[in-house]
PDB file of C-alpha atoms in Angstrom:
ATOM      1  CA  MET A   1      -1.395 132.808  56.448  1.00 34.00           C
ATOM      2  CA  THR A   2      -1.562 136.084  58.293  1.00 35.00           C
ATOM      3  CA  ALA A   3       0.941 137.238  60.876  1.00 38.00           C
ATOM      4  CA  GLY A   4      -1.713 137.133  63.554  1.00 38.00           C
ATOM      5  CA  ARG A   5      -1.783 133.343  63.365  1.00 35.00           C
ATOM      6  CA  PHE A   6       1.864 133.140  64.334  1.00 36.00           C
ATOM      7  CA  ALA A   7       2.205 135.504  67.283  1.00 43.00           C
ATOM      8  CA  ALA A   8       0.714 138.428  69.094  1.00 47.00           C
ATOM      9  CA  PHE A   9       1.423 140.268  72.283  1.00 50.00           C
ATOM     10  CA  ARG A  10       0.031 140.805  75.707  1.00 47.00           C
ATOM     11  CA  LEU A  11       0.049 144.100  77.559  1.00 49.00           C
ATOM     12  CA  ARG A  12      -0.071 144.412  81.319  1.00 49.00           C
ATOM     13  CA  ARG A  13       0.375 147.935  82.617  1.00 46.00           C
ATOM     14  CA  ARG A  14       2.758 148.423  85.501  1.00 47.00           C
ATOM     15  CA  PRO A  15       2.967 152.188  85.939  1.00 45.00           C
ATOM     16  CA  GLY A  16       6.310 153.517  87.065  1.00 43.00           C
ATOM     17  CA  SER A  17       8.039 150.130  87.169  1.00 41.00           C
ATOM     18  CA  VAL A  18      10.659 150.965  84.504  1.00 40.00           C
ATOM     19  CA  ALA A  19      12.166 154.288  83.441  1.00 41.00           C
ATOM     20  CA  ARG A  20      10.436 155.646  80.331  1.00 48.00           C
ATOM     21  CA  MET A  21      13.565 155.826  78.215  1.00 69.00           C
ATOM     22  CA  THR A  22      14.648 152.224  78.781  1.00 88.00           C
ATOM     23  CA  VAL A  23      12.955 149.049  77.647  1.00 95.00           C
ATOM     24  CA  GLU A  24      13.935 145.931  79.555  1.00 96.00           C
ATOM     25  CA  LEU A  25      14.081 143.039  77.101  1.00 97.00           C
ATOM     26  CA  VAL A  26      14.352 139.405  78.162  1.00 97.00           C
ATOM     27  CA  GLU A  27      15.115 137.074  75.258  1.00 97.00           C
ATOM     28  CA  PHE A  28      14.423 133.336  75.590  1.00 98.00           C
ATOM     29  CA  THR A  29      16.477 131.457  73.011  1.00 98.00           C
ATOM     30  CA  ASP A  30      18.842 128.596  72.224  1.00 98.00           C
ATOM     31  CA  PRO A  31      21.784 128.328  69.812  1.00 98.00           C
ATOM     32  CA  GLY A  32      20.275 125.277  68.099  1.00 97.00           C
ATOM     33  CA  CYS A  33      16.697 126.523  67.642  1.00 97.00           C
ATOM     34  CA  SER A  34      15.713 126.691  63.965  1.00 97.00           C
ATOM     35  CA  TYR A  35      12.936 129.226  64.545  1.00 97.00           C
ATOM     36  CA  ALA A  36      15.306 131.445  66.554  1.00 97.00           C
ATOM     37  CA  TRP A  37      17.705 131.234  63.606  1.00 98.00           C
ATOM     38  CA  GLY A  38      14.786 132.155  61.344  1.00 98.00           C
ATOM     39  CA  THR A  39      14.134 135.226  63.487  1.00 97.00           C
ATOM     40  CA  GLU A  40      17.711 136.571  63.261  1.00 98.00           C
ATOM     41  CA  PRO A  41      16.776 139.190  60.606  1.00 98.00           C
ATOM     42  CA  LYS A  42      14.302 140.789  62.999  1.00 97.00           C
ATOM     43  CA  VAL A  43      16.674 140.496  65.968  1.00 96.00           C
ATOM     44  CA  ARG A  44      19.342 142.343  64.026  1.00 97.00           C
ATOM     45  CA  ARG A  45      16.930 145.050  62.964  1.00 97.00           C
ATOM     46  CA  LEU A  46      15.732 145.433  66.540  1.00 96.00           C
ATOM     47  CA  ARG A  47      19.299 145.780  67.792  1.00 95.00           C
ATOM     48  CA  TRP A  48      20.230 148.239  65.057  1.00 96.00           C
ATOM     49  CA  GLN A  49      17.234 150.546  65.264  1.00 96.00           C
ATOM     50  CA  TYR A  50      16.438 150.368  68.987  1.00 95.00           C
ATOM     51  CA  GLY A  51      19.526 149.013  70.733  1.00 93.00           C
ATOM     52  CA  HIS A  52      20.221 152.390  72.329  1.00 92.00           C
ATOM     53  CA  ARG A  53      16.857 152.125  74.097  1.00 93.00           C
ATOM     54  CA  LEU A  54      17.100 148.474  75.174  1.00 94.00           C
ATOM     55  CA  ARG A  55      18.575 146.728  78.172  1.00 93.00           C
ATOM     56  CA  TRP A  56      18.887 143.235  76.748  1.00 94.00           C
ATOM     57  CA  ARG A  57      19.088 140.111  78.908  1.00 95.00           C
ATOM     58  CA  ARG A  58      19.301 136.619  77.453  1.00 97.00           C
ATOM     59  CA  VAL A  59      17.906 133.385  78.904  1.00 98.00           C
ATOM     60  CA  VAL A  60      19.056 130.136  77.286  1.00 98.00           C
ATOM     61  CA  VAL A  61      16.498 127.339  77.438  1.00 97.00           C
ATOM     62  CA  GLY A  62      18.572 124.177  76.906  1.00 96.00           C
ATOM     63  CA  LEU A  63      16.433 123.138  73.960  1.00 96.00           C
ATOM     64  CA  HIS A  64      17.993 119.701  73.456  1.00 96.00           C
ATOM     65  CA  PRO A  65      19.486 117.931  76.487  1.00 95.00           C
ATOM     66  CA  PRO A  66      21.757 114.913  75.998  1.00 95.00           C
ATOM     67  CA  GLY A  67      19.753 111.993  74.616  1.00 92.00           C
ATOM     68  CA  TRP A  68      17.168 114.327  73.057  1.00 92.00           C
ATOM     69  CA  THR A  69      16.324 111.840  70.292  1.00 89.00           C
ATOM     70  CA  ASP A  70      15.785 108.906  72.651  1.00 87.00           C
ATOM     71  CA  GLY A  71      12.354 107.382  72.217  1.00 75.00           C
ATOM     72  CA  TRP A  72      11.781 108.652  68.684  1.00 76.00           C
ATOM     73  CA  GLN A  73       9.794 106.215  66.553  1.00 71.00           C
ATOM     74  CA  GLU A  74      12.106 106.763  63.584  1.00 78.00           C
ATOM     75  CA  PRO A  75      15.898 106.942  63.938  1.00 82.00           C
ATOM     76  CA  ALA A  76      17.216 110.499  63.729  1.00 87.00           C
ATOM     77  CA  THR A  77      19.751 111.052  60.960  1.00 93.00           C
ATOM     78  CA  PRO A  78      21.483 114.123  59.551  1.00 96.00           C
ATOM     79  CA  GLN A  79      19.320 113.772  56.439  1.00 96.00           C
ATOM     80  CA  THR A  80      15.994 113.672  58.281  1.00 94.00           C
ATOM     81  CA  LEU A  81      16.963 116.617  60.478  1.00 95.00           C
ATOM     82  CA  SER A  82      18.133 118.602  57.457  1.00 97.00           C
ATOM     83  CA  GLU A  83      14.781 117.917  55.802  1.00 96.00           C
ATOM     84  CA  TYR A  84      12.927 119.101  58.910  1.00 95.00           C
ATOM     85  CA  TRP A  85      14.956 122.318  58.931  1.00 97.00           C
ATOM     86  CA  GLN A  86      14.263 122.740  55.234  1.00 98.00           C
ATOM     87  CA  GLY A  87      10.590 122.904  56.172  1.00 97.00           C
ATOM     88  CA  VAL A  88      11.306 125.540  58.808  1.00 97.00           C
ATOM     89  CA  GLY A  89      13.310 127.488  56.241  1.00 97.00           C
ATOM     90  CA  ALA A  90      10.338 127.415  53.895  1.00 97.00           C
ATOM     91  CA  VAL A  91       8.428 129.339  56.587  1.00 96.00           C
ATOM     92  CA  THR A  92      11.149 131.737  57.739  1.00 97.00           C
ATOM     93  CA  GLY A  93      13.092 132.220  54.522  1.00 97.00           C
ATOM     94  CA  MET A  94      16.402 131.580  56.276  1.00 98.00           C
ATOM     95  CA  PRO A  95      18.942 129.008  55.008  1.00 98.00           C
ATOM     96  CA  PHE A  96      19.204 125.480  56.318  1.00 98.00           C
ATOM     97  CA  PRO A  97      22.132 123.039  56.457  1.00 98.00           C
ATOM     98  CA  SER A  98      22.391 120.822  53.401  1.00 97.00           C
ATOM     99  CA  PRO A  99      24.295 118.686  53.884  1.00 97.00           C
ATOM    100  CA  LEU A 100      24.182 118.416  57.648  1.00 98.00           C
ATOM    101  CA  LEU A 101      27.443 116.686  58.499  1.00 97.00           C
ATOM    102  CA  HIS A 102      26.504 115.346  61.929  1.00 97.00           C
ATOM    103  CA  LEU A 103      23.634 115.298  64.398  1.00 96.00           C
ATOM    104  CA  HIS A 104      24.208 117.431  67.469  1.00 97.00           C
ATOM    105  CA  ALA A 105      24.350 115.492  70.725  1.00 96.00           C
ATOM    106  CA  THR A 106      22.922 118.396  72.740  1.00 97.00           C
ATOM    107  CA  THR A 107      22.550 122.179  72.704  1.00 98.00           C
ATOM    108  CA  GLU A 108      23.405 122.496  76.389  1.00 98.00           C
ATOM    109  CA  ASP A 109      27.183 122.860  75.929  1.00 98.00           C
ATOM    110  CA  ALA A 110      26.586 125.669  73.435  1.00 98.00           C
ATOM    111  CA  CYS A 111      24.283 127.317  75.995  1.00 98.00           C
ATOM    112  CA  ARG A 112      27.013 127.054  78.640  1.00 98.00           C
ATOM    113  CA  LEU A 113      29.498 128.699  76.291  1.00 98.00           C
ATOM    114  CA  VAL A 114      27.111 131.615  75.783  1.00 98.00           C
ATOM    115  CA  LYS A 115      26.707 132.021  79.554  1.00 98.00           C
ATOM    116  CA  ALA A 116      30.500 131.905  79.961  1.00 98.00           C
ATOM    117  CA  ALA A 117      30.930 134.544  77.248  1.00 97.00           C
ATOM    118  CA  GLU A 118      28.420 136.804  78.991  1.00 97.00           C
ATOM    119  CA  ARG A 119      30.927 137.106  81.845  1.00 96.00           C
ATOM    120  CA  GLN A 120      33.121 139.064  79.423  1.00 96.00           C
ATOM    121  CA  ASP A 121      30.402 141.410  78.160  1.00 93.00           C
ATOM    122  CA  GLY A 122      31.170 144.118  80.695  1.00 83.00           C
ATOM    123  CA  ALA A 123      28.860 145.932  83.056  1.00 59.00           C
ATOM    124  CA  ALA A 124      26.496 147.394  80.446  1.00 55.00           C
ATOM    125  CA  ALA A 125      23.815 145.029  79.194  1.00 59.00           C
ATOM    126  CA  SER A 126      23.561 147.045  75.976  1.00 66.00           C
ATOM    127  CA  GLY A 127      21.098 146.082  73.311  1.00 67.00           C
ATOM    128  CA  GLY A 128      23.327 147.224  70.451  1.00 67.00           C
ATOM    129  CA  PRO A 129      23.737 148.034  67.677  1.00 69.00           C
ATOM    130  CA  VAL A 130      27.289 146.812  68.291  1.00 73.00           C
ATOM    131  CA  ASP A 131      27.102 143.221  69.474  1.00 87.00           C
ATOM    132  CA  ARG A 132      28.646 142.130  72.763  1.00 92.00           C
ATOM    133  CA  PRO A 133      31.144 139.232  72.780  1.00 94.00           C
ATOM    134  CA  SER A 134      28.409 136.812  73.859  1.00 96.00           C
ATOM    135  CA  ASP A 135      26.162 137.986  71.008  1.00 95.00           C
ATOM    136  CA  ARG A 136      28.922 137.382  68.476  1.00 95.00           C
ATOM    137  CA  LEU A 137      29.655 133.928  69.865  1.00 97.00           C
ATOM    138  CA  LEU A 138      25.964 133.001  69.870  1.00 98.00           C
ATOM    139  CA  ARG A 139      25.745 134.008  66.227  1.00 97.00           C
ATOM    140  CA  LEU A 140      28.768 131.895  65.277  1.00 97.00           C
ATOM    141  CA  LEU A 141      27.202 128.951  67.094  1.00 98.00           C
ATOM    142  CA  ARG A 142      23.987 129.410  65.121  1.00 98.00           C
ATOM    143  CA  GLU A 143      25.958 129.608  61.873  1.00 98.00           C
ATOM    144  CA  SER A 144      27.748 126.361  62.727  1.00 98.00           C
ATOM    145  CA  TRP A 145      24.315 124.685  62.688  1.00 98.00           C
ATOM    146  CA  TYR A 146      22.526 126.422  59.843  1.00 98.00           C
ATOM    147  CA  VAL A 147      25.190 127.714  57.443  1.00 98.00           C
ATOM    148  CA  TRP A 148      28.100 125.308  57.730  1.00 97.00           C
ATOM    149  CA  GLY A 149      26.211 122.161  58.763  1.00 97.00           C
ATOM    150  CA  ARG A 150      28.783 121.369  61.473  1.00 97.00           C
ATOM    151  CA  PRO A 151      26.947 122.011  64.768  1.00 98.00           C
ATOM    152  CA  ALA A 152      29.263 123.225  67.544  1.00 98.00           C
ATOM    153  CA  ASP A 153      27.613 120.897  70.026  1.00 97.00           C
ATOM    154  CA  THR A 154      30.620 120.380  72.304  1.00 98.00           C
ATOM    155  CA  VAL A 155      32.711 122.764  74.356  1.00 98.00           C
ATOM    156  CA  GLU A 156      35.734 121.987  72.193  1.00 98.00           C
ATOM    157  CA  ARG A 157      33.927 122.846  68.962  1.00 98.00           C
ATOM    158  CA  GLY A 158      32.520 126.015  70.476  1.00 98.00           C
ATOM    159  CA  LEU A 159      35.895 127.150  71.745  1.00 97.00           C
ATOM    160  CA  ALA A 160      37.314 126.748  68.243  1.00 97.00           C
ATOM    161  CA  LEU A 161      34.667 129.194  66.999  1.00 96.00           C
ATOM    162  CA  ALA A 162      35.302 131.578  69.887  1.00 96.00           C
ATOM    163  CA  ALA A 163      38.798 132.277  68.593  1.00 94.00           C
ATOM    164  CA  ALA A 164      37.184 134.358  65.824  1.00 93.00           C
ATOM    165  CA  VAL A 165      35.351 136.667  68.262  1.00 94.00           C
ATOM    166  CA  ASP A 166      37.143 139.965  68.786  1.00 89.00           C
ATOM    167  CA  GLY A 167      37.319 140.960  72.424  1.00 89.00           C
ATOM    168  CA  LEU A 168      36.744 137.447  73.738  1.00 95.00           C
ATOM    169  CA  ASP A 169      39.469 135.875  75.880  1.00 96.00           C
ATOM    170  CA  VAL A 170      39.284 132.243  74.777  1.00 97.00           C
ATOM    171  CA  GLU A 171      41.547 130.968  77.571  1.00 97.00           C
ATOM    172  CA  ARG A 172      39.302 132.580  80.147  1.00 97.00           C
ATOM    173  CA  LEU A 173      36.230 131.258  78.320  1.00 98.00           C
ATOM    174  CA  ALA A 174      37.656 127.721  78.512  1.00 98.00           C
ATOM    175  CA  ARG A 175      38.208 128.092  82.258  1.00 98.00           C
ATOM    176  CA  ASP A 176      34.853 129.699  82.966  1.00 98.00           C
ATOM    177  CA  VAL A 177      32.687 127.294  80.975  1.00 98.00           C
ATOM    178  CA  ASP A 178      33.567 124.429  83.320  1.00 96.00           C
ATOM    179  CA  GLY A 179      33.264 126.524  86.463  1.00 97.00           C
ATOM    180  CA  THR A 180      30.571 126.547  89.114  1.00 98.00           C
ATOM    181  CA  GLN A 181      29.503 130.147  88.405  1.00 98.00           C
ATOM    182  CA  VAL A 182      28.662 129.420  84.786  1.00 98.00           C
ATOM    183  CA  GLU A 183      26.901 126.192  85.720  1.00 98.00           C
ATOM    184  CA  THR A 184      24.864 128.104  88.309  1.00 98.00           C
ATOM    185  CA  ALA A 185      23.949 130.762  85.732  1.00 98.00           C
ATOM    186  CA  PHE A 186      23.009 128.085  83.199  1.00 98.00           C
ATOM    187  CA  ARG A 187      20.804 126.251  85.710  1.00 98.00           C
ATOM    188  CA  ALA A 188      19.165 129.531  86.707  1.00 98.00           C
ATOM    189  CA  ASP A 189      18.324 130.169  83.043  1.00 98.00           C
ATOM    190  CA  LEU A 190      16.807 126.711  82.677  1.00 97.00           C
ATOM    191  CA  ALA A 191      14.651 127.335  85.751  1.00 97.00           C
ATOM    192  CA  GLU A 192      13.534 130.770  84.532  1.00 98.00           C
ATOM    193  CA  ALA A 193      12.703 129.382  81.092  1.00 97.00           C
ATOM    194  CA  ARG A 194      10.485 126.805  82.807  1.00 97.00           C
ATOM    195  CA  ARG A 195       8.326 129.484  84.419  1.00 97.00           C
ATOM    196  CA  PRO A 196       6.343 130.531  81.334  1.00 97.00           C
ATOM    197  CA  ASN A 197       3.997 133.456  81.645  1.00 97.00           C
ATOM    198  CA  GLU A 198       0.257 133.384  81.100  1.00 97.00           C
ATOM    199  CA  TYR A 199       0.499 134.623  77.533  1.00 95.00           C
ATOM    200  CA  VAL A 200       2.573 131.733  76.189  1.00 96.00           C
ATOM    201  CA  LEU A 201       0.681 129.209  78.332  1.00 96.00           C
ATOM    202  CA  ASN A 202      -2.591 130.342  76.761  1.00 95.00           C
ATOM    203  CA  LYS A 203      -1.549 130.597  73.107  1.00 93.00           C
ATOM    204  CA  PRO A 204      -3.960 128.357  71.204  1.00 91.00           C
ATOM    205  CA  ASP A 205      -1.532 127.243  68.454  1.00 88.00           C
ATOM    206  CA  LYS A 206       0.694 124.698  70.197  1.00 89.00           C
ATOM    207  CA  ARG A 207       2.976 123.918  67.251  1.00 89.00           C
ATOM    208  CA  VAL A 208       6.715 124.162  67.846  1.00 89.00           C
ATOM    209  CA  GLY A 209       8.024 127.538  66.718  1.00 89.00           C
ATOM    210  CA  TYR A 210       4.703 129.348  66.946  1.00 89.00           C
ATOM    211  CA  GLY A 211       5.168 130.745  70.437  1.00 91.00           C
ATOM    212  CA  ALA A 212       3.147 128.572  72.799  1.00 95.00           C
ATOM    213  CA  ALA A 213       4.698 127.096  75.937  1.00 95.00           C
ATOM    214  CA  GLN A 214       6.281 123.710  75.240  1.00 95.00           C
ATOM    215  CA  PRO A 215       6.420 120.584  77.441  1.00 92.00           C
ATOM    216  CA  THR A 216       9.665 119.325  78.971  1.00 90.00           C
ATOM    217  CA  GLU A 217      10.453 116.610  81.491  1.00 86.00           C
ATOM    218  CA  GLU A 218      10.432 119.307  84.187  1.00 83.00           C
ATOM    219  CA  GLY A 219       7.146 120.876  83.111  1.00 90.00           C
ATOM    220  CA  MET A 220       6.329 123.627  80.637  1.00 96.00           C
ATOM    221  CA  ARG A 221       8.831 126.171  79.304  1.00 96.00           C
ATOM    222  CA  PHE A 222       8.690 129.290  77.167  1.00 97.00           C
ATOM    223  CA  GLY A 223       8.329 128.535  73.489  1.00 96.00           C
ATOM    224  CA  ILE A 224      11.136 130.070  71.494  1.00 96.00           C
ATOM    225  CA  PRO A 225      11.912 132.489  70.080  1.00 96.00           C
ATOM    226  CA  CYS A 226      10.311 134.699  72.696  1.00 97.00           C
ATOM    227  CA  MET A 227      10.933 138.196  74.010  1.00 97.00           C
ATOM    228  CA  VAL A 228       9.348 139.860  77.010  1.00 98.00           C
ATOM    229  CA  LEU A 229       9.504 143.671  76.817  1.00 97.00           C
ATOM    230  CA  THR A 230       8.850 145.920  79.795  1.00 97.00           C
ATOM    231  CA  GLY A 231       8.716 149.693  79.516  1.00 96.00           C
ATOM    232  CA  SER A 232       6.653 152.670  80.523  1.00 95.00           C
ATOM    233  CA  GLY A 233       3.593 151.146  78.823  1.00 95.00           C
ATOM    234  CA  GLY A 234       3.791 147.861  80.717  1.00 96.00           C
ATOM    235  CA  GLU A 235       4.861 144.305  79.892  1.00 97.00           C
ATOM    236  CA  VAL A 236       4.489 142.862  76.403  1.00 97.00           C
ATOM    237  CA  THR A 237       5.309 139.363  75.149  1.00 97.00           C
ATOM    238  CA  VAL A 238       6.207 138.537  71.554  1.00 96.00           C
ATOM    239  CA  SER A 239       6.628 134.827  70.883  1.00 96.00           C
ATOM    240  CA  GLY A 240       6.946 132.508  67.946  1.00 95.00           C
ATOM    241  CA  TRP A 241       7.411 133.101  64.261  1.00 94.00           C
ATOM    242  CA  THR A 242       5.817 136.338  63.109  1.00 93.00           C
ATOM    243  CA  ASP A 243       6.575 139.347  60.935  1.00 93.00           C
ATOM    244  CA  TRP A 244       8.285 142.622  61.776  1.00 96.00           C
ATOM    245  CA  ALA A 245       4.990 144.507  62.162  1.00 96.00           C
ATOM    246  CA  GLU A 246       4.168 142.436  65.256  1.00 95.00           C
ATOM    247  CA  TRP A 247       7.541 143.266  66.783  1.00 95.00           C
ATOM    248  CA  ALA A 248       7.199 146.962  66.034  1.00 96.00           C
ATOM    249  CA  ALA A 249       3.685 147.045  67.505  1.00 96.00           C
ATOM    250  CA  ALA A 250       4.814 145.228  70.650  1.00 96.00           C
ATOM    251  CA  LEU A 251       7.748 147.583  71.133  1.00 96.00           C
ATOM    252  CA  GLU A 252       5.497 150.622  70.710  1.00 97.00           C
ATOM    253  CA  ALA A 253       3.013 149.174  73.238  1.00 97.00           C
ATOM    254  CA  ALA A 254       5.784 148.616  75.785  1.00 97.00           C
ATOM    255  CA  SER A 255       7.227 152.098  75.234  1.00 96.00           C
ATOM    256  CA  PRO A 256       4.743 154.474  73.564  1.00 96.00           C
ATOM    257  CA  GLY A 257       6.482 156.838  71.166  1.00 96.00           C
ATOM    258  CA  ILE A 258       9.652 154.751  70.822  1.00 96.00           C
ATOM    259  CA  ALA A 259       9.253 154.513  67.035  1.00 95.00           C
ATOM    260  CA  ALA A 260      10.162 158.198  66.775  1.00 95.00           C
ATOM    261  CA  ASP A 261      13.543 157.352  68.317  1.00 94.00           C
ATOM    262  CA  ALA A 262      14.451 154.587  65.860  1.00 95.00           C
ATOM    263  CA  ARG A 263      17.831 154.809  64.149  1.00 95.00           C
ATOM    264  CA  PRO A 264      17.726 154.842  60.338  1.00 96.00           C
ATOM    265  CA  LEU A 265      18.258 151.448  58.776  1.00 96.00           C
ATOM    266  CA  PRO A 266      21.889 150.719  57.867  1.00 96.00           C
ATOM    267  CA  THR A 267      23.491 150.932  54.468  1.00 96.00           C
ATOM    268  CA  PRO A 268      24.919 147.624  53.224  1.00 96.00           C
ATOM    269  CA  ALA A 269      28.403 148.875  54.109  1.00 95.00           C
ATOM    270  CA  GLU A 270      27.260 149.672  57.661  1.00 95.00           C
ATOM    271  CA  ALA A 271      25.523 146.309  57.969  1.00 96.00           C
ATOM    272  CA  PHE A 272      28.603 144.329  56.925  1.00 96.00           C
ATOM    273  CA  ALA A 273      30.834 146.468  59.138  1.00 94.00           C
ATOM    274  CA  THR A 274      28.643 145.377  62.062  1.00 94.00           C
ATOM    275  CA  TRP A 275      27.920 141.762  61.084  1.00 95.00           C
ATOM    276  CA  PRO A 276      30.445 139.852  58.932  1.00 95.00           C
ATOM    277  CA  LEU A 277      27.903 137.330  57.595  1.00 97.00           C
ATOM    278  CA  LEU A 278      24.454 138.219  56.331  1.00 97.00           C
ATOM    279  CA  THR A 279      21.826 136.029  54.701  1.00 97.00           C
ATOM    280  CA  ARG A 280      19.436 137.201  52.000  1.00 96.00           C
ATOM    281  CA  PRO A 281      16.500 137.737  54.438  1.00 97.00           C
ATOM    282  CA  GLU A 282      18.799 139.723  56.749  1.00 98.00           C
ATOM    283  CA  LEU A 283      20.005 141.967  53.938  1.00 97.00           C
ATOM    284  CA  GLU A 284      16.453 142.581  52.805  1.00 96.00           C
ATOM    285  CA  MET A 285      15.230 143.256  56.341  1.00 97.00           C
ATOM    286  CA  LEU A 286      18.095 145.659  57.087  1.00 97.00           C
ATOM    287  CA  CYS A 287      18.821 147.264  53.720  1.00 96.00           C
ATOM    288  CA  GLY A 288      15.762 146.697  51.546  1.00 92.00           C
ATOM    289  CA  PRO A 289      15.300 144.447  48.507  1.00 89.00           C
ATOM    290  CA  ASP A 290      17.289 146.681  46.138  1.00 87.00           C
ATOM    291  CA  HIS A 291      20.492 146.869  48.168  1.00 87.00           C
ATOM    292  CA  GLU A 292      23.889 147.049  46.466  1.00 90.00           C
ATOM    293  CA  LEU A 293      26.585 144.844  47.973  1.00 93.00           C
ATOM    294  CA  PRO A 294      29.918 146.351  49.065  1.00 93.00           C
ATOM    295  CA  PRO A 295      32.892 145.296  46.924  1.00 92.00           C
ATOM    296  CA  ASP A 296      34.668 143.403  49.721  1.00 91.00           C
ATOM    297  CA  VAL A 297      32.025 140.724  50.338  1.00 95.00           C
ATOM    298  CA  VAL A 298      32.014 137.213  48.916  1.00 95.00           C
ATOM    299  CA  ARG A 299      29.056 135.014  48.123  1.00 95.00           C
ATOM    300  CA  HIS A 300      28.682 131.618  49.807  1.00 95.00           C
ATOM    301  CA  GLU A 301      26.013 129.432  48.239  1.00 96.00           C
ATOM    302  CA  TRP A 302      25.077 125.864  49.096  1.00 97.00           C
ATOM    303  CA  ALA A 303      22.085 123.586  48.630  1.00 97.00           C
ATOM    304  CA  GLY A 304      20.322 125.132  51.631  1.00 98.00           C
ATOM    305  CA  GLY A 305      20.702 128.817  50.813  1.00 97.00           C
ATOM    306  CA  VAL A 306      23.013 131.724  50.254  1.00 97.00           C
ATOM    307  CA  ALA A 307      24.905 134.159  52.462  1.00 97.00           C
ATOM    308  CA  TRP A 308      27.427 136.929  51.945  1.00 97.00           C
ATOM    309  CA  LEU A 309      30.556 137.346  54.044  1.00 96.00           C
ATOM    310  CA  VAL A 310      33.227 139.967  54.337  1.00 93.00           C
ATOM    311  CA  SER A 311      36.391 138.449  52.935  1.00 80.00           C
ATOM    312  CA  THR A 312      38.111 138.100  56.332  1.00 68.00           C
ATOM    313  CA  ALA A 313      35.121 136.167  57.698  1.00 67.00           C
ATOM    314  CA  ALA A 314      35.199 133.872  54.685  1.00 59.00           C
ATOM    315  CA  LEU A 315      38.804 133.003  55.443  1.00 54.00           C
ATOM    316  CA  ALA A 316      37.926 132.206  59.079  1.00 57.00           C
ATOM    317  CA  SER A 317      34.834 130.087  58.369  1.00 64.00           C
ATOM    318  CA  PRO A 318      34.747 126.447  59.598  1.00 68.00           C
TER     319      PRO A 318
END
């Protein structure tokens, strides 16, 4: 298959709407989305190379509300879900949970935790390369699904992960996640995610993970992963599983000439200093296929894949 079958982008010029040197990026995602997990290598490269030019805003979509398996013809089990994610991993190259120790009841509590963590990100909505507290928590939530096979699908499970995030006040997070401001922010995200733009509504390939708008009980929503970029060149949408060339082309269309301002790709030591757990596709995307691992990382291999962790992260894993 060619990349063009998976995703493309749409350009709508809006002269003068955004300063030339800044690209506004709106990311539609969910902690439990397998295709968003599969896209993490490209997200990390985007943050590393172009984070200094991005103003990054996240919208969580509430992929799986409580009761999300109700009405299925076949009973959902950890085994059947693991097998489905194995198929996604065959497309994306990213690991999958095997074994999966329990089905998640919902992804909405994980979404609320991300919105609560965003309250501690500070005033600057930086795109990187150094992750904000909410970015680090979101990543740990993803890893709970796809590396450790223990989905953090409740507030309690998510708070246990949050203790490993430097700069995150877990006591405040626990207070905020049940508060009205976080619930309002979460509901606003759900509403925004359910106003898909023309590009995703008109994508011909309607399969999950390939970028088209998806049906919900409330109507259609953005398919995920999806990013809407707005810069001096106009508005560009990248959605669904695709390769890095599509992302690079979309970014250049939104901000002509931005490629000349890309940071050099990191060394393995720089990558692990930024992100304590990296999968094989992430290492290859960031450091090339012939990278040499730093001496202080440990290998974690399981039936669903392999990852490398700095030793302190290995000690703190679930």
